[in-house]
């Protein structure tokens, strides 16, 4: 509770508070903004608040049961199907934005992972993270999620091959800035 | 939606039976993530509520709906490439846009470019991989996203 109150005063909820005041104001003066925007907001809000907490709980549970360290042990110079398989699994267990994957790419490079697999890792990281898939299924449906996964998988594997083909003889290296 | 809640409840139960301590840790972690994302989510809901009030529905459907074709894909690819929206916000947003009449095809391009293409993070990416590799990866990802979108459009 204390955290929430302090957050309101610190400004994280500032926009929401302002919006509420605006709604109150426009209701008093009978602007159409009040009723339409309020109806939109309430519709979205009730729909999300009903199951969003569940999704985060699921993500938390997945996080404690699938330690990334165990998968990381399988990552190495292996570049066949098995190598691709393990980098994709490792990527799926991660969370966060793409730029958070760059330092990991550097670590993979140090572990003498192939160029192809490093870029496959980046592709899988950006599009197939399990927390994201849970959200995708929740908001866009299982069919969309399955189809997008099926189409995306070959796309970033091909990107991995193309990157390796292009960079192989060009003294490519990954830096740690 | 209901399906996910069911899976969550089963996962929590199984996890609880297997290891109580671990389960608490996971639940606390999940709750903390939720509370962290909540203000950002509410802000997004406010902006979208206002935006949908200001922009007439027909306009959204014409530019981003089914049959918007080239224009819809281009707008989605541009927006997805230049913006930085975390997935926890992007998918709820996509769900709302879907109900507002935006086609799956457009949403697939938007989401894929959002996740794979980063114009704003290009300088950072270049520091790791070099400018050539970074440009190439982003370019290929952009092309890939359009292909994925078109395929989604054919099958959804």
GROMACS .gro file of C-alpha atoms in nm:
model
  333
    1UNK     CA    1   0.000   0.000   0.000
    2UNK     CA    2   0.275   0.239   0.100
    3UNK     CA    3   0.452   0.166  -0.227
    4UNK     CA    4   0.140   0.241  -0.429
    5UNK     CA    5   0.078   0.568  -0.246
    6UNK     CA    6   0.435   0.682  -0.288
    7UNK     CA    7   0.421   0.589  -0.656
    8UNK     CA    8   0.114   0.809  -0.707
    9UNK     CA    9   0.296   1.104  -0.556
   10UNK     CA   10   0.619   1.029  -0.736
   11UNK     CA   11   0.435   1.048  -1.063
   12UNK     CA   12   0.416   0.696  -1.202
   13UNK     CA   13   0.040   0.707  -1.178
   14UNK     CA   14   0.024   1.075  -1.262
   15UNK     CA   15  -0.129   1.021  -1.605
   16UNK     CA   16  -0.396   0.791  -1.466
   17UNK     CA   17  -0.489   1.041  -1.193
   18UNK     CA   18  -0.502   1.322  -1.448
   19UNK     CA   19  -0.723   1.108  -1.672
   20UNK     CA   20  -0.958   1.042  -1.381
   21UNK     CA   21  -0.985   1.413  -1.305
   22UNK     CA   22  -1.048   1.486  -1.672
   23UNK     CA   23  -1.328   1.229  -1.679
   24UNK     CA   24  -1.483   1.380  -1.367
   25UNK     CA   25  -1.459   1.726  -1.517
   26UNK     CA   26  -1.611   1.629  -1.851
   27UNK     CA   27  -1.889   1.439  -1.676
   28UNK     CA   28  -1.980   1.750  -1.478
   29UNK     CA   29  -2.000   1.954  -1.799
   30UNK     CA   30  -2.149   1.671  -2.009
   31UNK     CA   31  -1.874   1.639  -2.271
   32UNK     CA   32  -1.895   1.324  -2.479
   33UNK     CA   33  -1.526   1.261  -2.403
   34UNK     CA   34  -1.614   1.159  -2.050
   35UNK     CA   35  -1.854   0.880  -2.133
   36UNK     CA   36  -1.680   0.734  -2.439
   37UNK     CA   37  -1.323   0.738  -2.311
   38UNK     CA   38  -1.433   0.619  -1.968
   39UNK     CA   39  -1.625   0.333  -2.124
   40UNK     CA   40  -1.320   0.234  -2.332
   41UNK     CA   41  -1.088   0.250  -2.036
   42UNK     CA   42  -1.318   0.056  -1.807
   43UNK     CA   43  -1.372  -0.213  -2.072
   44UNK     CA   44  -0.997  -0.265  -2.127
   45UNK     CA   45  -0.915  -0.240  -1.759
   46UNK     CA   46  -1.167  -0.495  -1.631
   47UNK     CA   47  -1.071  -0.738  -1.904
   48UNK     CA   48  -0.702  -0.719  -1.818
   49UNK     CA   49  -0.715  -0.705  -1.444
   50UNK     CA   50  -0.908  -1.032  -1.444
   51UNK     CA   51  -0.626  -1.242  -1.576
   52UNK     CA   52  -0.304  -1.041  -1.600
   53UNK     CA   53  -0.202  -1.132  -1.243
   54UNK     CA   54  -0.240  -1.499  -1.337
   55UNK     CA   55  -0.004  -1.457  -1.631
   56UNK     CA   56   0.262  -1.300  -1.417
   57UNK     CA   57   0.224  -1.574  -1.156
   58UNK     CA   58   0.272  -1.833  -1.432
   59UNK     CA   59   0.583  -1.651  -1.552
   60UNK     CA   60   0.719  -1.645  -1.198
   61UNK     CA   61   0.662  -2.019  -1.158
   62UNK     CA   62   0.826  -2.096  -1.494
   63UNK     CA   63   1.118  -1.879  -1.396
   64UNK     CA   64   1.198  -2.073  -1.078
   65UNK     CA   65   1.155  -2.417  -1.234
   66UNK     CA   66   1.354  -2.374  -1.555
   67UNK     CA   67   1.693  -2.239  -1.453
   68UNK     CA   68   1.883  -2.096  -1.748
   69UNK     CA   69   2.215  -2.219  -1.605
   70UNK     CA   70   2.122  -2.581  -1.680
   71UNK     CA   71   2.057  -2.502  -2.045
   72UNK     CA   72   2.364  -2.282  -2.076
   73UNK     CA   73   2.583  -2.587  -2.014
   74UNK     CA   74   2.467  -2.734  -2.343
   75UNK     CA   75   2.573  -2.431  -2.545
   76UNK     CA   76   2.899  -2.458  -2.728
   77UNK     CA   77   3.065  -2.481  -3.066
   78UNK     CA   78   2.815  -2.750  -3.174
   79UNK     CA   79   2.648  -2.603  -3.481
   80UNK     CA   80   2.424  -2.880  -3.617
   81UNK     CA   81   2.055  -2.927  -3.539
   82UNK     CA   82   2.143  -2.992  -3.176
   83UNK     CA   83   2.328  -2.662  -3.145
   84UNK     CA   84   2.033  -2.474  -3.299
   85UNK     CA   85   1.793  -2.655  -3.067
   86UNK     CA   86   1.978  -2.555  -2.750
   87UNK     CA   87   2.025  -2.187  -2.839
   88UNK     CA   88   1.653  -2.163  -2.917
   89UNK     CA   89   1.561  -2.327  -2.585
   90UNK     CA   90   1.800  -2.096  -2.400
   91UNK     CA   91   1.650  -1.792  -2.575
   92UNK     CA   92   1.295  -1.897  -2.493
   93UNK     CA   93   1.371  -1.901  -2.121
   94UNK     CA   94   1.488  -1.541  -2.116
   95UNK     CA   95   1.293  -1.224  -2.058
   96UNK     CA   96   1.337  -0.860  -2.141
   97UNK     CA   97   1.401  -0.640  -2.443
   98UNK     CA   98   1.629  -0.727  -2.734
   99UNK     CA   99   1.916  -0.503  -2.624
  100UNK     CA  100   1.935  -0.718  -2.310
  101UNK     CA  101   2.033  -1.007  -2.539
  102UNK     CA  102   2.341  -0.837  -2.684
  103UNK     CA  103   2.562  -0.902  -2.378
  104UNK     CA  104   2.446  -1.266  -2.389
  105UNK     CA  105   2.545  -1.279  -2.757
  106UNK     CA  106   2.891  -1.167  -2.648
  107UNK     CA  107   2.908  -1.448  -2.392
  108UNK     CA  108   2.797  -1.701  -2.656
  109UNK     CA  109   3.070  -1.566  -2.885
  110UNK     CA  110   3.327  -1.618  -2.607
  111UNK     CA  111   3.198  -1.974  -2.571
  112UNK     CA  112   3.285  -2.019  -2.942
  113UNK     CA  113   2.925  -2.046  -3.054
  114UNK     CA  114   2.891  -2.018  -3.434
  115UNK     CA  115   2.786  -1.689  -3.598
  116UNK     CA  116   2.475  -1.862  -3.728
  117UNK     CA  117   2.369  -1.980  -3.384
  118UNK     CA  118   2.432  -1.641  -3.223
  119UNK     CA  119   2.195  -1.474  -3.467
  120UNK     CA  120   1.946  -1.758  -3.432
  121UNK     CA  121   1.966  -1.692  -3.058
  122UNK     CA  122   1.886  -1.323  -3.115
  123UNK     CA  123   1.593  -1.418  -3.338
  124UNK     CA  124   1.449  -1.667  -3.091
  125UNK     CA  125   1.513  -1.427  -2.804
  126UNK     CA  126   1.316  -1.150  -2.967
  127UNK     CA  127   1.021  -1.357  -3.086
  128UNK     CA  128   0.982  -1.679  -2.885
  129UNK     CA  129   1.035  -1.592  -2.520
  130UNK     CA  130   0.793  -1.800  -2.313
  131UNK     CA  131   0.655  -1.506  -2.110
  132UNK     CA  132   0.580  -1.327  -2.436
  133UNK     CA  133   0.412  -1.635  -2.583
  134UNK     CA  134   0.186  -1.653  -2.276
  135UNK     CA  135   0.084  -1.293  -2.337
  136UNK     CA  136   0.039  -1.349  -2.706
  137UNK     CA  137  -0.192  -1.646  -2.651
  138UNK     CA  138  -0.389  -1.449  -2.391
  139UNK     CA  139  -0.445  -1.142  -2.605
  140UNK     CA  140  -0.439  -1.261  -2.966
  141UNK     CA  141  -0.541  -1.624  -2.933
  142UNK     CA  142  -0.374  -1.963  -2.958
  143UNK     CA  143  -0.417  -1.992  -3.334
  144UNK     CA  144  -0.241  -1.663  -3.401
  145UNK     CA  145   0.040  -1.753  -3.164
  146UNK     CA  146   0.098  -2.097  -3.314
  147UNK     CA  147   0.089  -1.966  -3.671
  148UNK     CA  148   0.324  -1.677  -3.594
  149UNK     CA  149   0.566  -1.911  -3.418
  150UNK     CA  150   0.558  -2.154  -3.713
  151UNK     CA  151   0.629  -1.876  -3.964
  152UNK     CA  152   0.885  -1.697  -3.748
  153UNK     CA  153   1.099  -2.002  -3.668
  154UNK     CA  154   1.220  -2.066  -4.026
  155UNK     CA  155   1.256  -1.692  -4.088
  156UNK     CA  156   1.512  -1.632  -3.815
  157UNK     CA  157   1.692  -1.960  -3.884
  158UNK     CA  158   1.736  -1.845  -4.245
  159UNK     CA  159   1.852  -1.505  -4.113
  160UNK     CA  160   2.111  -1.688  -3.901
  161UNK     CA  161   2.243  -1.875  -4.210
  162UNK     CA  162   2.248  -1.557  -4.419
  163UNK     CA  163   2.435  -1.363  -4.149
  164UNK     CA  164   2.694  -1.639  -4.122
  165UNK     CA  165   2.728  -1.662  -4.500
  166UNK     CA  166   2.789  -1.289  -4.524
  167UNK     CA  167   3.009  -1.239  -4.216
  168UNK     CA  168   3.216  -1.559  -4.228
  169UNK     CA  169   3.517  -1.422  -4.412
  170UNK     CA  170   3.496  -1.062  -4.299
  171UNK     CA  171   3.677  -1.074  -3.964
  172UNK     CA  172   3.350  -1.053  -3.779
  173UNK     CA  173   3.374  -1.029  -3.402
  174UNK     CA  174   3.145  -0.934  -3.116
  175UNK     CA  175   3.268  -0.663  -2.880
  176UNK     CA  176   3.179  -0.597  -2.523
  177UNK     CA  177   3.149  -0.217  -2.514
  178UNK     CA  178  -0.811  -1.660  -2.161
  179UNK     CA  179  -0.983  -1.905  -1.932
  180UNK     CA  180  -0.745  -2.169  -2.062
  181UNK     CA  181  -0.444  -1.971  -1.939
  182UNK     CA  182  -0.592  -1.919  -1.595
  183UNK     CA  183  -0.653  -2.292  -1.574
  184UNK     CA  184  -0.294  -2.371  -1.675
  185UNK     CA  185  -0.166  -2.120  -1.421
  186UNK     CA  186  -0.368  -2.273  -1.140
  187UNK     CA  187  -0.256  -2.626  -1.231
  188UNK     CA  188   0.108  -2.513  -1.258
  189UNK     CA  189   0.091  -2.345  -0.917
  190UNK     CA  190  -0.066  -2.654  -0.761
  191UNK     CA  191   0.187  -2.896  -0.909
  192UNK     CA  192   0.471  -2.664  -0.817
  193UNK     CA  193   0.337  -2.628  -0.462
  194UNK     CA  194   0.323  -3.003  -0.415
  195UNK     CA  195   0.675  -3.043  -0.550
  196UNK     CA  196   0.847  -2.762  -0.365
  197UNK     CA  197   0.671  -2.515  -0.139
  198UNK     CA  198   0.966  -2.278  -0.098
  199UNK     CA  199   1.032  -2.254  -0.470
  200UNK     CA  200   0.664  -2.188  -0.537
  201UNK     CA  201   0.653  -1.896  -0.294
  202UNK     CA  202   0.961  -1.754  -0.456
  203UNK     CA  203   0.805  -1.782  -0.801
  204UNK     CA  204   0.472  -1.633  -0.694
  205UNK     CA  205   0.639  -1.337  -0.523
  206UNK     CA  206   0.855  -1.282  -0.829
  207UNK     CA  207   0.549  -1.287  -1.057
  208UNK     CA  208   0.352  -1.051  -0.835
  209UNK     CA  209   0.643  -0.811  -0.816
  210UNK     CA  210   0.671  -0.807  -1.195
  211UNK     CA  211   0.300  -0.736  -1.219
  212UNK     CA  212   0.316  -0.443  -0.975
  213UNK     CA  213   0.615  -0.304  -1.163
  214UNK     CA  214   0.438  -0.313  -1.496
  215UNK     CA  215   0.101  -0.189  -1.363
  216UNK     CA  216   0.159   0.188  -1.392
  217UNK     CA  217   0.294   0.153  -1.746
  218UNK     CA  218  -0.003  -0.064  -1.838
  219UNK     CA  219  -0.254   0.183  -1.695
  220UNK     CA  220  -0.086   0.469  -1.881
  221UNK     CA  221  -0.111   0.270  -2.203
  222UNK     CA  222  -0.482   0.205  -2.138
  223UNK     CA  223  -0.541   0.577  -2.081
  224UNK     CA  224  -0.366   0.673  -2.404
  225UNK     CA  225  -0.543   0.408  -2.608
  226UNK     CA  226  -0.881   0.503  -2.459
  227UNK     CA  227  -0.826   0.865  -2.561
  228UNK     CA  228  -0.682   0.770  -2.899
  229UNK     CA  229  -0.977   0.546  -2.983
  230UNK     CA  230  -1.209   0.830  -2.883
  231UNK     CA  231  -1.029   1.077  -3.110
  232UNK     CA  232  -0.975   0.850  -3.411
  233UNK     CA  233  -1.295   0.729  -3.574
  234UNK     CA  234  -1.330   0.354  -3.605
  235UNK     CA  235  -1.384   0.361  -3.982
  236UNK     CA  236  -1.049   0.533  -4.025
  237UNK     CA  237  -0.867   0.259  -3.830
  238UNK     CA  238  -1.037  -0.012  -4.032
  239UNK     CA  239  -0.962   0.160  -4.362
  240UNK     CA  240  -0.590   0.210  -4.286
  241UNK     CA  241  -0.510  -0.091  -4.071
  242UNK     CA  242  -0.801  -0.331  -4.115
  243UNK     CA  243  -0.843  -0.632  -4.338
  244UNK     CA  244  -0.767  -0.536  -4.695
  245UNK     CA  245  -0.553  -0.237  -4.598
  246UNK     CA  246  -0.275  -0.433  -4.773
  247UNK     CA  247   0.039  -0.244  -4.857
  248UNK     CA  248  -0.050   0.065  -4.652
  249UNK     CA  249  -0.139  -0.130  -4.341
  250UNK     CA  250   0.182  -0.332  -4.355
  251UNK     CA  251   0.396  -0.024  -4.418
  252UNK     CA  252   0.242   0.171  -4.130
  253UNK     CA  253   0.278  -0.129  -3.897
  254UNK     CA  254   0.640  -0.192  -4.000
  255UNK     CA  255   0.734   0.174  -3.952
  256UNK     CA  256   0.570   0.202  -3.611
  257UNK     CA  257   0.708  -0.132  -3.497
  258UNK     CA  258   1.062  -0.052  -3.609
  259UNK     CA  259   1.092   0.288  -3.446
  260UNK     CA  260   0.905   0.233  -3.120
  261UNK     CA  261   1.024   0.057  -2.809
  262UNK     CA  262   0.733  -0.105  -2.631
  263UNK     CA  263   0.790  -0.399  -2.397
  264UNK     CA  264   0.595  -0.715  -2.480
  265UNK     CA  265   0.395  -0.693  -2.158
  266UNK     CA  266   0.244  -0.374  -2.296
  267UNK     CA  267   0.254  -0.455  -2.667
  268UNK     CA  268   0.031  -0.763  -2.651
  269UNK     CA  269  -0.248  -0.604  -2.444
  270UNK     CA  270  -0.230  -0.313  -2.688
  271UNK     CA  271  -0.248  -0.552  -2.984
  272UNK     CA  272  -0.552  -0.718  -2.826
  273UNK     CA  273  -0.732  -0.385  -2.801
  274UNK     CA  274  -0.636  -0.287  -3.156
  275UNK     CA  275  -0.764  -0.623  -3.279
  276UNK     CA  276  -1.103  -0.548  -3.129
  277UNK     CA  277  -1.084  -0.203  -3.284
  278UNK     CA  278  -1.069  -0.364  -3.628
  279UNK     CA  279  -0.695  -0.387  -3.697
  280UNK     CA  280  -0.621  -0.701  -3.899
  281UNK     CA  281  -0.407  -0.993  -3.778
  282UNK     CA  282  -0.177  -0.936  -4.072
  283UNK     CA  283  -0.101  -0.580  -3.961
  284UNK     CA  284  -0.065  -0.686  -3.598
  285UNK     CA  285   0.180  -0.962  -3.691
  286UNK     CA  286   0.400  -0.714  -3.879
  287UNK     CA  287   0.378  -0.461  -3.596
  288UNK     CA  288   0.464  -0.714  -3.325
  289UNK     CA  289   0.743  -0.883  -3.520
  290UNK     CA  290   0.914  -0.557  -3.614
  291UNK     CA  291   0.866  -0.432  -3.260
  292UNK     CA  292   1.049  -0.734  -3.130
  293UNK     CA  293   1.314  -0.791  -3.397
  294UNK     CA  294   1.388  -0.450  -3.547
  295UNK     CA  295   1.523  -0.168  -3.333
  296UNK     CA  296   1.608   0.159  -3.505
  297UNK     CA  297   1.661   0.337  -3.173
  298UNK     CA  298   1.890   0.064  -3.043
  299UNK     CA  299   2.091   0.050  -3.367
  300UNK     CA  300   2.383   0.253  -3.223
  301UNK     CA  301   2.404   0.017  -2.927
  302UNK     CA  302   2.376  -0.290  -3.149
  303UNK     CA  303   2.656  -0.157  -3.372
  304UNK     CA  304   2.884  -0.136  -3.070
  305UNK     CA  305   2.845  -0.509  -3.018
  306UNK     CA  306   2.833  -0.642  -3.373
  307UNK     CA  307   2.967  -0.362  -3.588
  308UNK     CA  308   2.753  -0.133  -3.804
  309UNK     CA  309   2.741  -0.366  -4.105
  310UNK     CA  310   2.617  -0.671  -3.914
  311UNK     CA  311   2.368  -0.462  -3.718
  312UNK     CA  312   2.221  -0.304  -4.032
  313UNK     CA  313   2.207  -0.640  -4.206
  314UNK     CA  314   2.033  -0.809  -3.912
  315UNK     CA  315   1.775  -0.532  -3.885
  316UNK     CA  316   1.719  -0.523  -4.260
  317UNK     CA  317   1.671  -0.898  -4.287
  318UNK     CA  318   1.442  -0.894  -3.982
  319UNK     CA  319   1.229  -0.621  -4.139
  320UNK     CA  320   1.191  -0.823  -4.458
  321UNK     CA  321   1.118  -1.134  -4.251
  322UNK     CA  322   0.850  -0.952  -4.053
  323UNK     CA  323   0.669  -0.851  -4.373
  324UNK     CA  324   0.680  -1.211  -4.498
  325UNK     CA  325   0.546  -1.336  -4.163
  326UNK     CA  326   0.267  -1.076  -4.176
  327UNK     CA  327   0.163  -1.173  -4.528
  328UNK     CA  328   0.158  -1.542  -4.433
  329UNK     CA  329  -0.050  -1.467  -4.123
  330UNK     CA  330  -0.288  -1.270  -4.346
  331UNK     CA  331  -0.328  -1.573  -4.572
  332UNK     CA  332  -0.399  -1.815  -4.289
  333UNK     CA  333  -0.597  -1.619  -4.031
   0.00000   0.00000   0.00000
